[in-house]
Amino acid sequence: MNLAGRDLVTIDDLSNEEIESVFTLADEMSDSIGGQFGVCQGKVMASLFFEPSTRTRLSFEAAMNRLGGRVISVVEMSNTSLAKGESIADMARVVGSYADIIVIRHLWEGAARVVADYSDVPVINAGDGGHEHPTQTLCDLYTLKKERKTLEGLKIALWGDLKYGRTVHSLAYALARFGATIHFRPSPGLEMPEHVTRKLATEYTGRLEKYDGPRALDEKGLFPLDAIYMTPSGPHQLANIPAVGLEIELEKGVDALYVTRVQKERLGPESRLSKKGYPVVDRKLLREKGFEETMVMHPLPRVDELAYEMDADPRSMYFKQAARGLPIRMALVSLILGAREAHILQTKKPIFARKVSYPAYTRDTGIRCPNRVCVSSQETESRYIRPEFLIVSTDPLILRCAYCEHEIRPRYIASSKWHQGTAENKRYYAAKGSMISRINPDNIIIFDSESAAQEQGFKPGRRLVETGAQEGEKP
Ligand code: NCD
């Protein structure tokens, strides 16, 4: 295993051992930041930030400068040919011919993947809309590891805007992989998106319990707990009594409270909701029992959700998290550029991820990603991006966009095997019940409406015609 030449688009692009190897090198480099000059001499980093950034951009650029490499950068879309209608694929090809590595932040979800697909050099995702922010997760995990000496068995509460906050999505996957217990404490209306909780529940080995209890703030001024993800190795007294169990669990405190701001630049209809009831993490809250040892973490920037009076509190970690961005990004960049070798320790530590491989759906039958900020939904990009989905569930039928991971539940299906090119046999059925289980994923044809099916020459299956029933029938 070697990190040279690799892309980092999602945190799952790195194994647990590879993450630890980045930390080992970051430790070594932070002991002598000034001694790293020359490690990446002669290399050029393209730093493309099409969304505001202070920490991420400057720590990447500082990292490259301290490694002795050079940086070329763009900080506004309006200064590039993207403003003239150029696609990010064309931009990626061109920038990849000028630089040895590309770091990109973009407001479109899935943009980093497209840049990685089209450029010839490694690409690091520095945040793609509300999707993922894997290098922030490296800083967060590194801080947890430094402060707690281990990543296994930690209990972390994710707090605030879990819907649009990209940092908490990447962090949740990583914590699950290291066997942590995660408490979800969203501001009401800003719960973790379903595609994230489904991924946690199906691709990692822990258990996800949803909590449907009262939604008012509790007496400690905490958000109501929305769900809990439990590491498989932890003691579970929660088995059959989730609601009661969750409260017991809460009384025991957490290792870290990971606070996030409202991502107001991404809010949709929730903007009204989120204004009220976004409680502040302050000294009073942290005086509560159970928080004596709790670290306060935040990816920053903070707005109103984290009181300045916390800054002097030894439990506050957010400036350390930001400062650690430098050695982490120095280590990452030098590993990806092949300027340093990764020392991967093969350990016998348990793996908390499952190997799942979902069938892909790539037929163009009119299914489009519903996410308006998905890269595949953009006018400039839809000229060349072919919609691509993973079939993550068949009952009910759920497709996951391969770019932004948002989900879609199409309602109609057909099988290419059944119609065998014969117009008379081209029938579509409701995507429900036994019908779908009879179709081999390679043969499935999916439509999101009856009109889409009919436009493509399919007629309703017998049951749909006779009863209008939402149920499949035998072909
Ligand atoms: C975060 C981001 O950009 O997603 N900031 C960061 O990179 N440290 C968090 C945020 O903007 O709220």
Short mmCIF file of C-alpha atoms and ligand atoms in Angstrom, two decimals:
data_model
loop_
_atom_site.label_atom_id
_atom_site.label_comp_id
_atom_site.label_asym_id
_atom_site.label_seq_id
_atom_site.Cartn_x
_atom_site.Cartn_y
_atom_site.Cartn_z
CA MET A 1 0.00 0.00 0.00
CA ASN A 2 1.31 3.34 -0.98
CA LEU A 3 -0.37 6.71 -1.03
CA ALA A 4 1.64 8.02 -3.99
CA GLY A 5 -0.58 9.15 -6.84
CA ARG A 6 -3.81 8.50 -4.97
CA ASP A 7 -6.90 10.73 -4.91
CA LEU A 8 -8.63 11.66 -1.67
CA VAL A 9 -12.23 12.37 -2.59
CA THR A 10 -13.99 10.68 0.32
CA ILE A 11 -12.60 9.64 3.69
CA ASP A 12 -13.24 6.05 2.65
CA ASP A 13 -10.46 6.41 0.06
CA LEU A 14 -8.05 5.85 2.98
CA SER A 15 -7.96 2.69 5.06
CA ASN A 16 -7.60 2.92 8.84
CA GLU A 17 -3.93 1.95 8.56
CA GLU A 18 -3.31 4.58 5.90
CA ILE A 19 -4.93 7.22 8.11
CA GLU A 20 -2.63 6.15 10.96
CA SER A 21 0.36 6.39 8.61
CA VAL A 22 -0.55 10.01 7.83
CA PHE A 23 -0.62 10.65 11.59
CA THR A 24 2.78 9.04 12.11
CA LEU A 25 4.34 11.27 9.48
CA ALA A 26 2.46 14.33 10.80
CA ASP A 27 3.97 13.62 14.24
CA GLU A 28 7.42 13.45 12.75
CA MET A 29 6.94 16.61 10.70
CA SER A 30 5.42 18.62 13.54
CA ASP A 31 8.56 18.01 15.57
CA SER A 32 10.48 19.87 12.91
CA ILE A 33 8.25 21.94 10.66
CA GLY A 34 11.22 24.03 9.52
CA GLY A 35 13.22 20.92 8.68
CA GLN A 36 10.86 19.79 5.90
CA PHE A 37 11.87 22.39 3.35
CA GLY A 38 12.90 20.61 0.20
CA VAL A 39 10.75 17.49 0.65
CA CYS A 40 8.53 18.59 -2.24
CA GLN A 41 11.00 20.80 -4.05
CA GLY A 42 10.16 21.27 -7.71
CA LYS A 43 6.54 20.23 -7.22
CA VAL A 44 3.56 22.46 -7.93
CA MET A 45 0.20 22.39 -6.17
CA ALA A 46 -2.89 23.90 -7.81
CA SER A 47 -5.12 25.27 -5.10
CA LEU A 48 -8.62 25.83 -6.49
CA PHE A 49 -11.04 27.27 -3.94
CA PHE A 50 -14.41 28.17 -5.38
CA GLU A 51 -16.02 28.56 -1.96
CA PRO A 52 -14.79 30.70 0.95
CA SER A 53 -12.01 29.22 3.04
CA THR A 54 -9.43 30.38 5.56
CA ARG A 55 -8.03 27.36 7.36
CA THR A 56 -8.23 24.73 4.67
CA ARG A 57 -6.77 26.81 1.86
CA LEU A 58 -4.09 28.53 3.89
CA SER A 59 -2.99 25.35 5.65
CA PHE A 60 -2.70 23.49 2.33
CA GLU A 61 -0.75 26.37 0.80
CA ALA A 62 1.39 26.81 3.92
CA ALA A 63 2.03 23.06 3.90
CA MET A 64 3.27 23.12 0.30
CA ASN A 65 5.40 26.19 0.97
CA ARG A 66 6.96 24.60 4.02
CA LEU A 67 7.71 21.47 1.99
CA GLY A 68 9.57 23.65 -0.49
CA GLY A 69 7.02 23.24 -3.30
CA ARG A 70 5.17 26.01 -5.15
CA VAL A 71 1.50 26.89 -5.25
CA ILE A 72 -0.65 28.24 -8.06
CA SER A 73 -4.12 29.25 -6.97
CA VAL A 74 -7.56 30.42 -7.93
CA VAL A 75 -9.98 31.67 -5.34
CA GLU A 76 -12.97 32.74 -7.38
CA MET A 77 -14.95 31.12 -10.12
CA SER A 78 -15.40 34.55 -11.74
CA ASN A 79 -11.65 34.70 -12.38
CA THR A 80 -11.59 31.47 -14.36
CA SER A 81 -13.04 30.18 -17.60
CA LEU A 82 -15.72 28.42 -15.54
CA ALA A 83 -17.40 31.84 -15.65
CA LYS A 84 -17.40 31.54 -19.47
CA GLY A 85 -19.25 28.23 -19.28
CA GLU A 86 -16.25 25.89 -19.24
CA SER A 87 -16.87 22.54 -17.61
CA ILE A 88 -14.90 21.46 -14.57
CA ALA A 89 -13.76 18.39 -16.54
CA ASP A 90 -11.99 20.61 -19.08
CA MET A 91 -10.57 22.73 -16.28
CA ALA A 92 -9.32 19.59 -14.53
CA ARG A 93 -7.53 18.33 -17.65
CA VAL A 94 -5.81 21.65 -18.19
CA VAL A 95 -4.86 22.34 -14.56
CA GLY A 96 -3.59 18.77 -14.31
CA SER A 97 -1.12 19.56 -17.07
CA TYR A 98 0.30 22.50 -15.08
CA ALA A 99 0.45 21.07 -11.56
CA ASP A 100 1.52 17.87 -9.80
CA ILE A 101 -1.42 17.83 -7.40
CA ILE A 102 -4.81 19.55 -7.28
CA VAL A 103 -6.63 20.63 -4.13
CA ILE A 104 -10.20 21.64 -4.87
CA ARG A 105 -13.10 23.11 -2.92
CA HIS A 106 -16.31 23.54 -4.84
CA LEU A 107 -19.95 24.19 -4.03
CA TRP A 108 -21.17 21.34 -6.23
CA GLU A 109 -21.41 17.96 -4.55
CA GLY A 110 -19.37 15.40 -6.45
CA ALA A 111 -17.19 18.08 -8.10
CA ALA A 112 -13.97 16.69 -6.58
CA ARG A 113 -14.76 13.28 -8.02
CA VAL A 114 -15.19 14.74 -11.51
CA VAL A 115 -11.90 16.62 -11.20
CA ALA A 116 -10.23 13.38 -10.08
CA ASP A 117 -11.79 11.49 -13.00
CA TYR A 118 -10.55 13.96 -15.60
CA SER A 119 -7.15 15.17 -14.41
CA ASP A 120 -3.99 13.13 -14.72
CA VAL A 121 -2.68 14.17 -11.31
CA PRO A 122 -3.89 13.27 -7.80
CA VAL A 123 -6.78 15.29 -6.45
CA ILE A 124 -7.65 16.16 -2.86
CA ASN A 125 -11.20 17.11 -1.98
CA ALA A 126 -11.10 20.19 0.25
CA GLY A 127 -14.91 20.19 0.57
CA ASP A 128 -17.58 19.58 -2.08
CA GLY A 129 -20.79 21.34 -1.08
CA GLY A 130 -22.51 19.57 1.79
CA HIS A 131 -21.07 16.19 0.80
CA GLU A 132 -17.64 15.47 2.33
CA HIS A 133 -14.53 17.13 3.72
CA PRO A 134 -12.05 14.29 4.28
CA THR A 135 -8.99 16.35 5.24
CA GLN A 136 -10.92 18.10 8.02
CA THR A 137 -11.70 14.62 9.29
CA LEU A 138 -7.99 13.83 9.34
CA CYS A 139 -7.44 16.92 11.54
CA ASP A 140 -10.35 15.88 13.78
CA LEU A 141 -9.21 12.28 14.17
CA TYR A 142 -5.62 13.38 14.73
CA THR A 143 -6.79 15.65 17.55
CA LEU A 144 -8.85 12.86 19.12
CA LYS A 145 -5.90 10.52 18.88
CA LYS A 146 -3.49 13.03 20.39
CA GLU A 147 -5.78 13.85 23.27
CA ARG A 148 -7.18 10.39 24.00
CA LYS A 149 -4.26 8.26 22.74
CA THR A 150 -6.62 5.98 20.83
CA LEU A 151 -9.40 6.20 18.31
CA GLU A 152 -11.11 3.01 19.29
CA GLY A 153 -14.12 2.97 21.54
CA LEU A 154 -14.58 6.74 21.76
CA LYS A 155 -17.96 8.31 22.25
CA ILE A 156 -18.53 11.43 20.20
CA ALA A 157 -21.59 13.69 19.95
CA LEU A 158 -22.07 15.42 16.60
CA TRP A 159 -23.91 18.64 17.24
CA GLY A 160 -25.72 21.21 15.14
CA ASP A 161 -26.18 21.20 11.39
CA LEU A 162 -25.79 17.55 10.51
CA LYS A 163 -27.70 17.94 7.29
CA TYR A 164 -25.53 20.37 5.36
CA GLY A 165 -22.30 20.12 7.37
CA ARG A 166 -19.85 18.17 5.22
CA THR A 167 -17.33 17.78 8.04
CA VAL A 168 -19.74 15.69 10.11
CA HIS A 169 -20.50 13.36 7.19
CA SER A 170 -16.85 12.41 6.63
CA LEU A 171 -16.25 12.30 10.37
CA ALA A 172 -19.19 9.98 11.03
CA TYR A 173 -17.91 7.42 8.49
CA ALA A 174 -14.41 7.56 9.93
CA LEU A 175 -15.58 7.28 13.54
CA ALA A 176 -17.72 4.28 12.61
CA ARG A 177 -14.69 2.64 11.01
CA PHE A 178 -12.63 3.13 14.15
CA GLY A 179 -15.33 1.61 16.32
CA ALA A 180 -16.65 4.76 17.96
CA THR A 181 -20.10 5.36 19.36
CA ILE A 182 -21.71 8.39 17.76
CA HIS A 183 -24.52 10.48 19.21
CA PHE A 184 -26.42 12.54 16.68
CA ARG A 185 -27.67 15.78 18.16
CA PRO A 186 -28.97 17.77 15.23
CA SER A 187 -30.63 21.13 15.46
CA PRO A 188 -34.27 20.24 14.71
CA GLY A 189 -34.79 20.10 10.96
CA LEU A 190 -31.08 19.63 10.29
CA GLU A 191 -30.82 15.89 10.96
CA MET A 192 -28.27 13.67 9.23
CA PRO A 193 -29.45 13.01 5.67
CA GLU A 194 -30.91 9.60 5.06
CA HIS A 195 -28.15 8.60 2.67
CA VAL A 196 -25.60 9.11 5.45
CA THR A 197 -27.52 7.12 8.05
CA ARG A 198 -28.23 4.36 5.55
CA LYS A 199 -24.55 4.13 4.72
CA LEU A 200 -23.68 3.96 8.42
CA ALA A 201 -26.25 1.27 9.01
CA THR A 202 -25.28 -0.89 6.06
CA GLU A 203 -21.60 -0.36 5.32
CA TYR A 204 -20.17 -0.34 8.83
CA THR A 205 -20.63 -3.01 11.43
CA GLY A 206 -22.21 -1.00 14.25
CA ARG A 207 -25.88 -0.53 14.93
CA LEU A 208 -27.87 2.58 14.26
CA GLU A 209 -30.81 3.29 16.56
CA LYS A 210 -33.16 6.10 15.70
CA TYR A 211 -34.79 7.92 18.57
CA ASP A 212 -38.32 9.15 18.15
CA GLY A 213 -38.69 10.69 21.57
CA PRO A 214 -39.65 14.24 22.48
CA ARG A 215 -37.99 16.85 20.30
CA ALA A 216 -37.76 19.72 22.77
CA LEU A 217 -34.39 20.76 24.17
CA ASP A 218 -33.64 18.85 27.32
CA GLU A 219 -33.04 20.44 30.68
CA LYS A 220 -29.32 20.74 30.02
CA GLY A 221 -30.04 22.83 26.96
CA LEU A 222 -28.93 20.01 24.70
CA PHE A 223 -30.46 19.19 21.38
CA PRO A 224 -32.65 16.12 21.49
CA LEU A 225 -30.75 13.02 20.53
CA ASP A 226 -31.87 11.98 17.10
CA ALA A 227 -30.01 8.72 16.69
CA ILE A 228 -27.12 6.80 18.10
CA TYR A 229 -24.62 4.66 16.26
CA MET A 230 -23.13 2.00 18.47
CA THR A 231 -19.86 0.29 17.97
CA PRO A 232 -20.27 -3.47 17.81
CA SER A 233 -17.70 -3.99 20.54
CA GLY A 234 -19.32 -1.66 23.07
CA PRO A 235 -21.53 -2.82 25.90
CA HIS A 236 -25.12 -2.54 24.79
CA GLN A 237 -27.81 -2.39 27.30
CA LEU A 238 -29.88 -0.74 24.59
CA ALA A 239 -30.90 -3.86 22.75
CA ASN A 240 -34.67 -3.87 22.88
CA ILE A 241 -35.45 -0.66 24.67
CA PRO A 242 -33.85 1.98 22.54
CA ALA A 243 -35.61 5.04 23.95
CA VAL A 244 -34.87 4.25 27.58
CA GLY A 245 -31.44 2.98 26.66
CA LEU A 246 -30.50 6.16 24.90
CA GLU A 247 -31.17 8.17 28.00
CA ILE A 248 -28.99 5.90 30.08
CA GLU A 249 -26.30 6.26 27.46
CA LEU A 250 -26.50 10.03 27.59
CA GLU A 251 -26.03 10.25 31.30
CA LYS A 252 -22.57 8.83 30.88
CA GLY A 253 -21.17 11.81 29.00
CA VAL A 254 -19.13 11.83 25.83
CA ASP A 255 -15.44 12.11 24.95
CA ALA A 256 -16.09 14.99 22.61
CA LEU A 257 -18.82 17.36 21.63
CA TYR A 258 -18.27 18.16 17.96
CA VAL A 259 -20.02 21.47 17.36
CA THR A 260 -20.85 22.86 13.92
CA ARG A 261 -22.32 26.14 12.74
CA VAL A 262 -25.50 26.40 10.68
CA GLN A 263 -24.39 26.10 7.07
CA LYS A 264 -26.51 29.07 6.16
CA GLU A 265 -25.16 29.24 2.61
CA ARG A 266 -26.73 25.83 1.92
CA LEU A 267 -30.02 26.08 3.78
CA GLY A 268 -33.20 25.36 1.93
CA PRO A 269 -36.66 25.53 3.47
CA GLU A 270 -35.16 24.86 6.90
CA SER A 271 -33.76 28.37 7.27
CA ARG A 272 -36.73 29.46 9.36
CA LEU A 273 -36.43 26.45 11.65
CA SER A 274 -32.73 26.69 12.23
CA LYS A 275 -32.80 30.26 13.53
CA LYS A 276 -34.50 29.31 16.74
CA GLY A 277 -33.32 26.71 19.14
CA TYR A 278 -29.68 26.48 18.05
CA PRO A 279 -28.26 26.47 21.55
CA VAL A 280 -24.90 27.80 22.43
CA VAL A 281 -22.11 25.68 23.84
CA ASP A 282 -20.86 27.74 26.76
CA ARG A 283 -19.39 27.45 30.23
CA LYS A 284 -22.77 26.90 31.81
CA LEU A 285 -23.51 23.88 29.63
CA LEU A 286 -20.06 22.43 30.16
CA ARG A 287 -20.52 22.72 33.94
CA GLU A 288 -23.15 19.98 33.73
CA LYS A 289 -22.33 16.59 35.16
CA GLY A 290 -20.85 14.23 32.61
CA PHE A 291 -18.93 16.93 30.73
CA GLU A 292 -15.94 17.11 33.10
CA GLU A 293 -13.67 15.42 30.58
CA THR A 294 -15.54 16.29 27.39
CA MET A 295 -13.47 17.90 24.65
CA VAL A 296 -15.14 20.70 22.72
CA MET A 297 -14.32 20.41 19.05
CA HIS A 298 -15.35 22.57 16.09
CA PRO A 299 -14.05 22.64 12.51
CA LEU A 300 -14.41 26.45 12.59
CA PRO A 301 -15.45 29.04 11.58
CA ARG A 302 -17.75 29.56 14.56
CA VAL A 303 -20.62 31.97 14.52
CA ASP A 304 -22.96 32.04 17.53
CA GLU A 305 -23.02 28.40 18.55
CA LEU A 306 -19.79 28.40 20.57
CA ALA A 307 -19.19 31.08 23.22
CA TYR A 308 -15.84 32.90 23.23
CA GLU A 309 -15.66 32.34 26.98
CA MET A 310 -14.86 28.68 26.17
CA ASP A 311 -11.56 29.61 24.50
CA ALA A 312 -9.55 29.55 27.71
CA ASP A 313 -11.10 26.28 28.87
CA PRO A 314 -8.63 23.39 28.68
CA ARG A 315 -11.36 21.19 27.20
CA SER A 316 -11.55 23.40 24.10
CA MET A 317 -9.73 21.84 21.18
CA TYR A 318 -10.79 23.85 18.15
CA PHE A 319 -7.68 25.99 17.76
CA LYS A 320 -5.54 22.90 18.20
CA GLN A 321 -7.60 21.16 15.51
CA ALA A 322 -6.95 24.07 13.15
CA ALA A 323 -3.23 24.26 14.01
CA ARG A 324 -2.82 20.53 13.41
CA GLY A 325 -4.09 21.09 9.88
CA LEU A 326 -0.57 22.14 8.95
CA PRO A 327 1.42 18.97 9.83
CA ILE A 328 -1.51 16.80 8.68
CA ARG A 329 -1.61 18.44 5.26
CA MET A 330 2.20 18.47 5.00
CA ALA A 331 2.20 14.73 5.65
CA LEU A 332 -0.67 14.04 3.28
CA VAL A 333 0.73 16.09 0.40
CA SER A 334 4.21 14.59 0.68
CA LEU A 335 2.77 11.06 0.79
CA ILE A 336 0.48 11.62 -2.20
CA LEU A 337 3.30 13.24 -4.16
CA GLY A 338 5.46 10.22 -3.38
CA ALA A 339 8.03 12.50 -1.72
CA ARG A 340 7.76 10.41 1.45
CA GLU A 341 6.96 6.74 1.91
CA ALA A 342 3.98 5.70 3.98
CA HIS A 343 4.86 3.41 6.87
CA ILE A 344 1.80 1.24 7.07
CA LEU A 345 1.66 -0.86 10.20
CA GLN A 346 -0.29 -4.04 9.65
CA THR A 347 -2.16 -4.41 12.90
CA LYS A 348 -4.62 -6.93 14.18
CA LYS A 349 -7.09 -4.22 15.07
CA PRO A 350 -10.70 -5.03 14.31
CA ILE A 351 -12.22 -3.62 11.15
CA PHE A 352 -15.60 -2.05 11.61
CA ALA A 353 -16.51 -1.72 7.94
CA ARG A 354 -18.31 -4.25 5.78
CA LYS A 355 -17.33 -4.98 2.22
CA VAL A 356 -20.40 -4.23 0.18
CA SER A 357 -20.55 -3.80 -3.52
CA TYR A 358 -23.78 -2.47 -4.92
CA PRO A 359 -24.79 -3.00 -8.54
CA ALA A 360 -24.40 0.12 -10.64
CA TYR A 361 -27.23 1.56 -12.73
CA THR A 362 -25.93 3.47 -15.72
CA ARG A 363 -28.71 3.16 -18.33
CA ASP A 364 -29.99 6.52 -19.43
CA THR A 365 -33.72 6.09 -18.85
CA GLY A 366 -34.32 9.64 -17.69
CA ILE A 367 -33.47 9.14 -14.01
CA ARG A 368 -31.74 12.25 -12.74
CA CYS A 369 -30.20 13.06 -9.39
CA PRO A 370 -32.73 15.18 -7.48
CA ASN A 371 -30.03 17.19 -5.71
CA ARG A 372 -29.85 20.62 -7.32
CA VAL A 373 -26.26 21.11 -6.18
CA CYS A 374 -25.07 17.75 -7.47
CA VAL A 375 -22.37 18.16 -10.09
CA SER A 376 -24.36 15.90 -12.42
CA SER A 377 -27.35 18.30 -12.30
CA GLN A 378 -25.44 21.30 -13.63
CA GLU A 379 -26.02 22.59 -17.14
CA THR A 380 -22.31 22.85 -17.93
CA GLU A 381 -21.56 19.37 -16.62
CA SER A 382 -24.58 17.45 -17.88
CA ARG A 383 -23.11 17.73 -21.41
CA TYR A 384 -20.64 14.98 -20.54
CA ILE A 385 -21.56 13.43 -17.18
CA ARG A 386 -23.71 10.36 -17.61
CA PRO A 387 -25.98 9.95 -14.61
CA GLU A 388 -24.74 7.03 -12.57
CA PHE A 389 -26.34 5.37 -9.57
CA LEU A 390 -25.79 2.50 -7.20
CA ILE A 391 -28.74 0.27 -6.39
CA VAL A 392 -28.39 0.35 -2.60
CA SER A 393 -31.73 -1.32 -1.89
CA THR A 394 -34.29 -3.19 -3.97
CA ASP A 395 -37.15 -3.39 -1.50
CA PRO A 396 -37.87 -0.54 -1.48
CA LEU A 397 -35.97 0.42 -4.61
CA ILE A 398 -33.39 3.06 -3.68
CA LEU A 399 -30.71 4.45 -5.95
CA ARG A 400 -27.73 6.41 -4.66
CA CYS A 401 -26.21 9.03 -6.96
CA ALA A 402 -22.62 8.02 -7.61
CA TYR A 403 -21.53 11.68 -7.45
CA CYS A 404 -23.26 13.32 -4.47
CA GLU A 405 -24.73 10.17 -2.82
CA HIS A 406 -28.22 11.64 -2.52
CA GLU A 407 -30.93 9.06 -2.84
CA ILE A 408 -33.83 8.62 -5.17
CA ARG A 409 -36.74 6.17 -4.96
CA PRO A 410 -37.92 5.51 -8.51
CA ARG A 411 -41.39 4.02 -8.89
CA TYR A 412 -41.32 1.91 -12.03
CA ILE A 413 -39.20 -0.88 -13.41
CA ALA A 414 -38.91 -3.19 -16.38
CA SER A 415 -36.57 -5.96 -17.41
CA SER A 416 -34.57 -5.95 -20.62
CA LYS A 417 -34.60 -9.76 -20.48
CA TRP A 418 -38.36 -10.03 -20.51
CA HIS A 419 -39.00 -7.81 -23.49
CA GLN A 420 -36.08 -9.23 -25.49
CA GLY A 421 -36.34 -6.54 -28.09
CA THR A 422 -40.00 -7.31 -28.78
CA ALA A 423 -42.13 -4.18 -28.62
CA GLU A 424 -45.17 -6.17 -27.47
CA ASN A 425 -43.30 -7.44 -24.43
CA LYS A 426 -42.08 -4.02 -23.34
CA ARG A 427 -43.98 -3.72 -20.09
CA TYR A 428 -43.24 -1.74 -16.98
CA TYR A 429 -44.33 -2.53 -13.45
CA ALA A 430 -44.43 -0.86 -10.05
CA ALA A 431 -41.04 -1.09 -8.37
CA LYS A 432 -42.40 -3.02 -5.45
CA GLY A 433 -42.95 -6.41 -4.00
CA SER A 434 -41.75 -9.59 -5.58
CA MET A 435 -41.41 -8.11 -9.06
CA ILE A 436 -38.17 -6.36 -8.42
CA SER A 437 -36.54 -9.34 -6.77
CA ARG A 438 -37.06 -11.34 -9.95
CA ILE A 439 -34.94 -9.03 -12.08
CA ASN A 440 -31.21 -9.51 -12.34
CA PRO A 441 -29.59 -6.10 -11.62
CA ASP A 442 -27.83 -6.29 -15.01
CA ASN A 443 -31.20 -6.36 -16.75
CA ILE A 444 -33.13 -3.84 -14.71
CA ILE A 445 -34.56 -0.78 -16.41
CA ILE A 446 -35.74 1.97 -14.08
CA PHE A 447 -38.11 4.89 -14.64
CA ASP A 448 -39.14 7.64 -12.28
CA SER A 449 -42.58 8.12 -13.84
CA GLU A 450 -45.07 6.29 -16.01
CA SER A 451 -44.75 8.96 -18.67
CA ALA A 452 -40.97 8.36 -18.81
CA ALA A 453 -41.61 4.63 -19.30
CA GLN A 454 -44.21 5.26 -21.97
CA GLU A 455 -42.02 7.75 -23.82
CA GLN A 456 -39.46 4.99 -24.10
CA GLY A 457 -41.97 2.64 -25.68
CA PHE A 458 -43.06 0.66 -22.60
CA LYS A 459 -46.68 -0.18 -21.85
CA PRO A 460 -48.10 -0.65 -18.38
CA GLY A 461 -47.95 -4.23 -17.08
CA ARG A 462 -51.34 -5.96 -16.81
CA ARG A 463 -51.86 -5.27 -13.12
CA LEU A 464 -51.13 -1.56 -13.54
CA VAL A 465 -53.72 -1.31 -16.33
CA GLU A 466 -56.50 -3.24 -14.63
CA THR A 467 -56.34 -1.90 -11.13
CA GLY A 468 -53.89 0.95 -11.13
CA ALA A 469 -52.36 -1.07 -8.29
CA GLN A 470 -48.92 -0.21 -7.04
CA GLU A 471 -47.87 -3.80 -7.12
CA GLY A 472 -45.86 -5.83 -9.55
CA GLU A 473 -47.19 -8.77 -11.52
CA LYS A 474 -45.80 -11.82 -13.15
CA PRO A 475 -44.47 -11.11 -16.60
C1 NCD B 1 -15.67 23.75 7.48
C2 NCD B 1 -16.08 23.63 6.03
O1 NCD B 1 -15.62 24.41 5.17
O2 NCD B 1 -16.85 22.75 5.75
N1 NCD B 1 -14.59 24.62 7.66
C3 NCD B 1 -13.32 24.13 7.55
O3 NCD B 1 -12.91 23.65 6.51
N2 NCD B 1 -12.56 24.13 8.63
C4 NCD B 1 -16.81 24.02 8.37
C5 NCD B 1 -17.71 25.20 8.12
O4 NCD B 1 -17.53 25.95 7.16
O5 NCD B 1 -18.64 25.36 8.90
#
